[in-house]
Coordinates of C-alpha atoms in Angstrom, one line a residue:
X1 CA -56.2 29.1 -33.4
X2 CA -56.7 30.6 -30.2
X3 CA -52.5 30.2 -29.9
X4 CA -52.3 32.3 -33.2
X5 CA -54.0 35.3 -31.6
X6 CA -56.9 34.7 -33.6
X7 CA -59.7 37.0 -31.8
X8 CA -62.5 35.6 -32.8
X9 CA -61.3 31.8 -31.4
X10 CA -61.4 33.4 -28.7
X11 CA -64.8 34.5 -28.6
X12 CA -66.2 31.8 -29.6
X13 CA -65.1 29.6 -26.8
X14 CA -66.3 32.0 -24.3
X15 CA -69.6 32.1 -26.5
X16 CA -69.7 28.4 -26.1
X17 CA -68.2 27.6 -22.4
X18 CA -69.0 31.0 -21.2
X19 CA -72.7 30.7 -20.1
X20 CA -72.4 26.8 -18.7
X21 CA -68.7 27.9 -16.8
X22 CA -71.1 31.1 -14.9
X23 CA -73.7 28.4 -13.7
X24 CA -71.4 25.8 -12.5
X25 CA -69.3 28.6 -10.8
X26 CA -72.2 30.2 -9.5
X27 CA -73.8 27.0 -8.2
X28 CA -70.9 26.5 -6.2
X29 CA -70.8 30.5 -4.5
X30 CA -73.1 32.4 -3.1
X31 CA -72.3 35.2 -4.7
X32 CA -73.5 36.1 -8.2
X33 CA -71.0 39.1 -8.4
X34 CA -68.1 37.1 -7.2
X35 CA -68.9 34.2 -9.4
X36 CA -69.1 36.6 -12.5
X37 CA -65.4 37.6 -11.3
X38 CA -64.3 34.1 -11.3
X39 CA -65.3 33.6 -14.7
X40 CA -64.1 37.1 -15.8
X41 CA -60.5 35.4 -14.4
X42 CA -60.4 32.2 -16.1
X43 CA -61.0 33.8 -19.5
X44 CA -58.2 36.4 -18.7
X45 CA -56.0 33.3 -18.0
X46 CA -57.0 31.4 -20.7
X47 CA -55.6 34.0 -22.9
X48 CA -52.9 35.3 -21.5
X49 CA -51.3 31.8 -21.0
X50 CA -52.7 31.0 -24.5
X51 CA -49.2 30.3 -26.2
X52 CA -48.3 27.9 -23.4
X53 CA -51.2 26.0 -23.3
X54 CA -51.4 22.4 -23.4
X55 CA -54.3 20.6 -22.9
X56 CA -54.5 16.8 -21.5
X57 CA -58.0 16.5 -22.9
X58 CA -60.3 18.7 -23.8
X59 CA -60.8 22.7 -23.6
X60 CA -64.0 22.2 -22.0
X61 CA -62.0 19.8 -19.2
X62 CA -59.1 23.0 -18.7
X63 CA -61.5 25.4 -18.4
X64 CA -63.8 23.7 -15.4
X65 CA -60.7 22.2 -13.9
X66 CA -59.5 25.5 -13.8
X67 CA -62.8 26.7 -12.0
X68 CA -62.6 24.0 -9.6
X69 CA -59.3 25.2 -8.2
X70 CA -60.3 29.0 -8.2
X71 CA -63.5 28.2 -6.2
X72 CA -61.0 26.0 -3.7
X73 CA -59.3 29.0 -3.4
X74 CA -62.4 31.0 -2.2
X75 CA -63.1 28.7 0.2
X76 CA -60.2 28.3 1.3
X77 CA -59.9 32.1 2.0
X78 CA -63.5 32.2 3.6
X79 CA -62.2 29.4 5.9
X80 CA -59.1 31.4 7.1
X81 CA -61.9 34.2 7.4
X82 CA -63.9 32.3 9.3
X83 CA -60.9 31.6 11.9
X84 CA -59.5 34.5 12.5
X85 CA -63.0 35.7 13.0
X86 CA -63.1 33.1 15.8
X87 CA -59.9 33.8 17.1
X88 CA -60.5 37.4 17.8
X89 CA -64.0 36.4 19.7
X90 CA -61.9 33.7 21.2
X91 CA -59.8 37.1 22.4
X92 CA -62.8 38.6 24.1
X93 CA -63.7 35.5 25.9
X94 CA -60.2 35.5 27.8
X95 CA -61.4 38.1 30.4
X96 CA -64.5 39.4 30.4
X97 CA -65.6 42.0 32.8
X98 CA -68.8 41.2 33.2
X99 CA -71.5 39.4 30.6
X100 CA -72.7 42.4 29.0
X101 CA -69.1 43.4 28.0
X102 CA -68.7 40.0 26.4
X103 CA -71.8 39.8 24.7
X104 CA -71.0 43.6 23.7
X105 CA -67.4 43.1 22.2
X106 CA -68.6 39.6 20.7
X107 CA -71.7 41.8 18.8
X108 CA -68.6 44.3 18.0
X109 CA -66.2 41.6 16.8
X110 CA -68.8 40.4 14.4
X111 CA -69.7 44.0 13.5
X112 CA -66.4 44.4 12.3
X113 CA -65.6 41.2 10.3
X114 CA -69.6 41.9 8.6
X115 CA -67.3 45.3 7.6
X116 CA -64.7 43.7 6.4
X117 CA -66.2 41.2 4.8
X118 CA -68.1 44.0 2.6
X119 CA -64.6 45.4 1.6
X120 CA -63.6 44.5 -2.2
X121 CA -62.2 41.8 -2.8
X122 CA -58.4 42.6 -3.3
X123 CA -58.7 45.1 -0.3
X124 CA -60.3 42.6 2.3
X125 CA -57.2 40.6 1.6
X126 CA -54.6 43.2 1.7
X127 CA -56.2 44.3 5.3
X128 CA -56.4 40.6 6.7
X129 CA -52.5 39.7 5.4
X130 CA -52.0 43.2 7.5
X131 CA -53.7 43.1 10.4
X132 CA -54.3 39.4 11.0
X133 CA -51.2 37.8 9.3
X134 CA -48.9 40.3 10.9
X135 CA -47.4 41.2 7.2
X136 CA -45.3 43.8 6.6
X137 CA -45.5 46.1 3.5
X138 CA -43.2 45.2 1.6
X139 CA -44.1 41.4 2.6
X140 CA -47.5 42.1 1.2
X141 CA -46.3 43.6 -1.4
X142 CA -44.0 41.0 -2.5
X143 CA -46.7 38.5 -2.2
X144 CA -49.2 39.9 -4.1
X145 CA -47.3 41.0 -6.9
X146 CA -48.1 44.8 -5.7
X147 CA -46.6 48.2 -5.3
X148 CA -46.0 48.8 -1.9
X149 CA -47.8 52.8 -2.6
X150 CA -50.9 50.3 -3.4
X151 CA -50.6 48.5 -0.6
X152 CA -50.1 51.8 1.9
X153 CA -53.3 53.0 -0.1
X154 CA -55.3 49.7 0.2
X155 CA -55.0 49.4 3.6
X156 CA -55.6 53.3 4.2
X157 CA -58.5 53.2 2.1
X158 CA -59.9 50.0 4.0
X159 CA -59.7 52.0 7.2
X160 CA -61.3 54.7 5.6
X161 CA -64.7 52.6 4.9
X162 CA -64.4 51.0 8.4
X163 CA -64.2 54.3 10.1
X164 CA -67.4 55.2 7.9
X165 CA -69.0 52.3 8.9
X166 CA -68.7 53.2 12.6
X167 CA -68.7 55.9 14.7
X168 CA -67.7 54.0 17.6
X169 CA -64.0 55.3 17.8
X170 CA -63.4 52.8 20.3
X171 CA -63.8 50.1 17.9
X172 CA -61.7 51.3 15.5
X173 CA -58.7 52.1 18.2
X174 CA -59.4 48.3 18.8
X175 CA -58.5 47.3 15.6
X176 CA -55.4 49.5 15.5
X177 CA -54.0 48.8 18.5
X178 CA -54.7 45.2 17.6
X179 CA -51.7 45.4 14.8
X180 CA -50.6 49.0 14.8
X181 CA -47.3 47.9 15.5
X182 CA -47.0 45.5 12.5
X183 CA -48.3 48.4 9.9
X184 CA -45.2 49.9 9.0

């Protein structure tokens, strides 16, 4: 029915998986915010793919395979997080000036990535694909399916909230002389 546009089919599968899909996903994140998004996701894919559907087995089956691969993702993103974080402490470490400076920029470094790991969701990645991917605009862009104006804006926006976040200018010169060469 669901294939039919029928509404209500539609409602009643998230009525029935709905509630079971939120607690597997969120026993699997940490976030209860993020896991409602995931959710939120599959149910927007589920019907906008609805007329090319074809199940193997069972709805039930599609819809927490499904899951599993989104929450993959999410790690997957955390873990290239997670390096990049490293590799710019990694950067501090080459040569320090004395210990204080490294513990200093290593407390910074982690300042930072706290920062930017508070950024929505969409905008954290647009930022990292910019300043840690070395992407272009118009690469960005063209991966993400985005205008490059919302891209521009993204990133502007994200170094808006950063700058808020700290009034150490040097910091923030850190970050853009990091990649301001790659920006436009």
């Amino acid at each position: 029915m669901i294939k039919d546009d029928h509404y209500a089919a539609f409602d009643t599968i998230y009525e029935r998986y709905g509630e079971t899909l939120y607690l597997f996903i969120r026993s699997k994140l940490d976030s209860a915010e993020l896991s409602k998004d995931v959710l939120q996701e599959l149910f927007i894919g589920l019907w906008e793919k609805r007329h090319s559907l074809v199940l193997q087995h069972s709805l039930k089956a599609y819809l927490f395979q499904a899951a599993r691969y989104r929450i993959i993702d999410i790690y997957r993103k955390n873990a290239t997080y997670r390096k990049y974080l490293y590799q710019l402490i990694e950067h501090f470490d080459v040569q320090p000036h004395s210990v204080a400076e490294t513990v200093e920029n290593k407390s910074r470094t982690q300042d930072l990535f706290e920062a930017i790991n508070h950024l929505p969701d969409r905008m954290k990645e647009i930022f990292m694909l910019s300043r840690f991917e070395h992407l272009s605009i118009e690469q960005i862009s063209t991966h993400l399916g985005l205008s490059q104006q919302t891209v521009k804006n993204q990133i502007s926006e994200a170094l808006k909230i950063l700058r808020s976040m700290y009034v150490k200018l040097k910091l923030i010169l850190l970050i853009l002389s990091f990649s301001f060469l790659f920006l436009w």
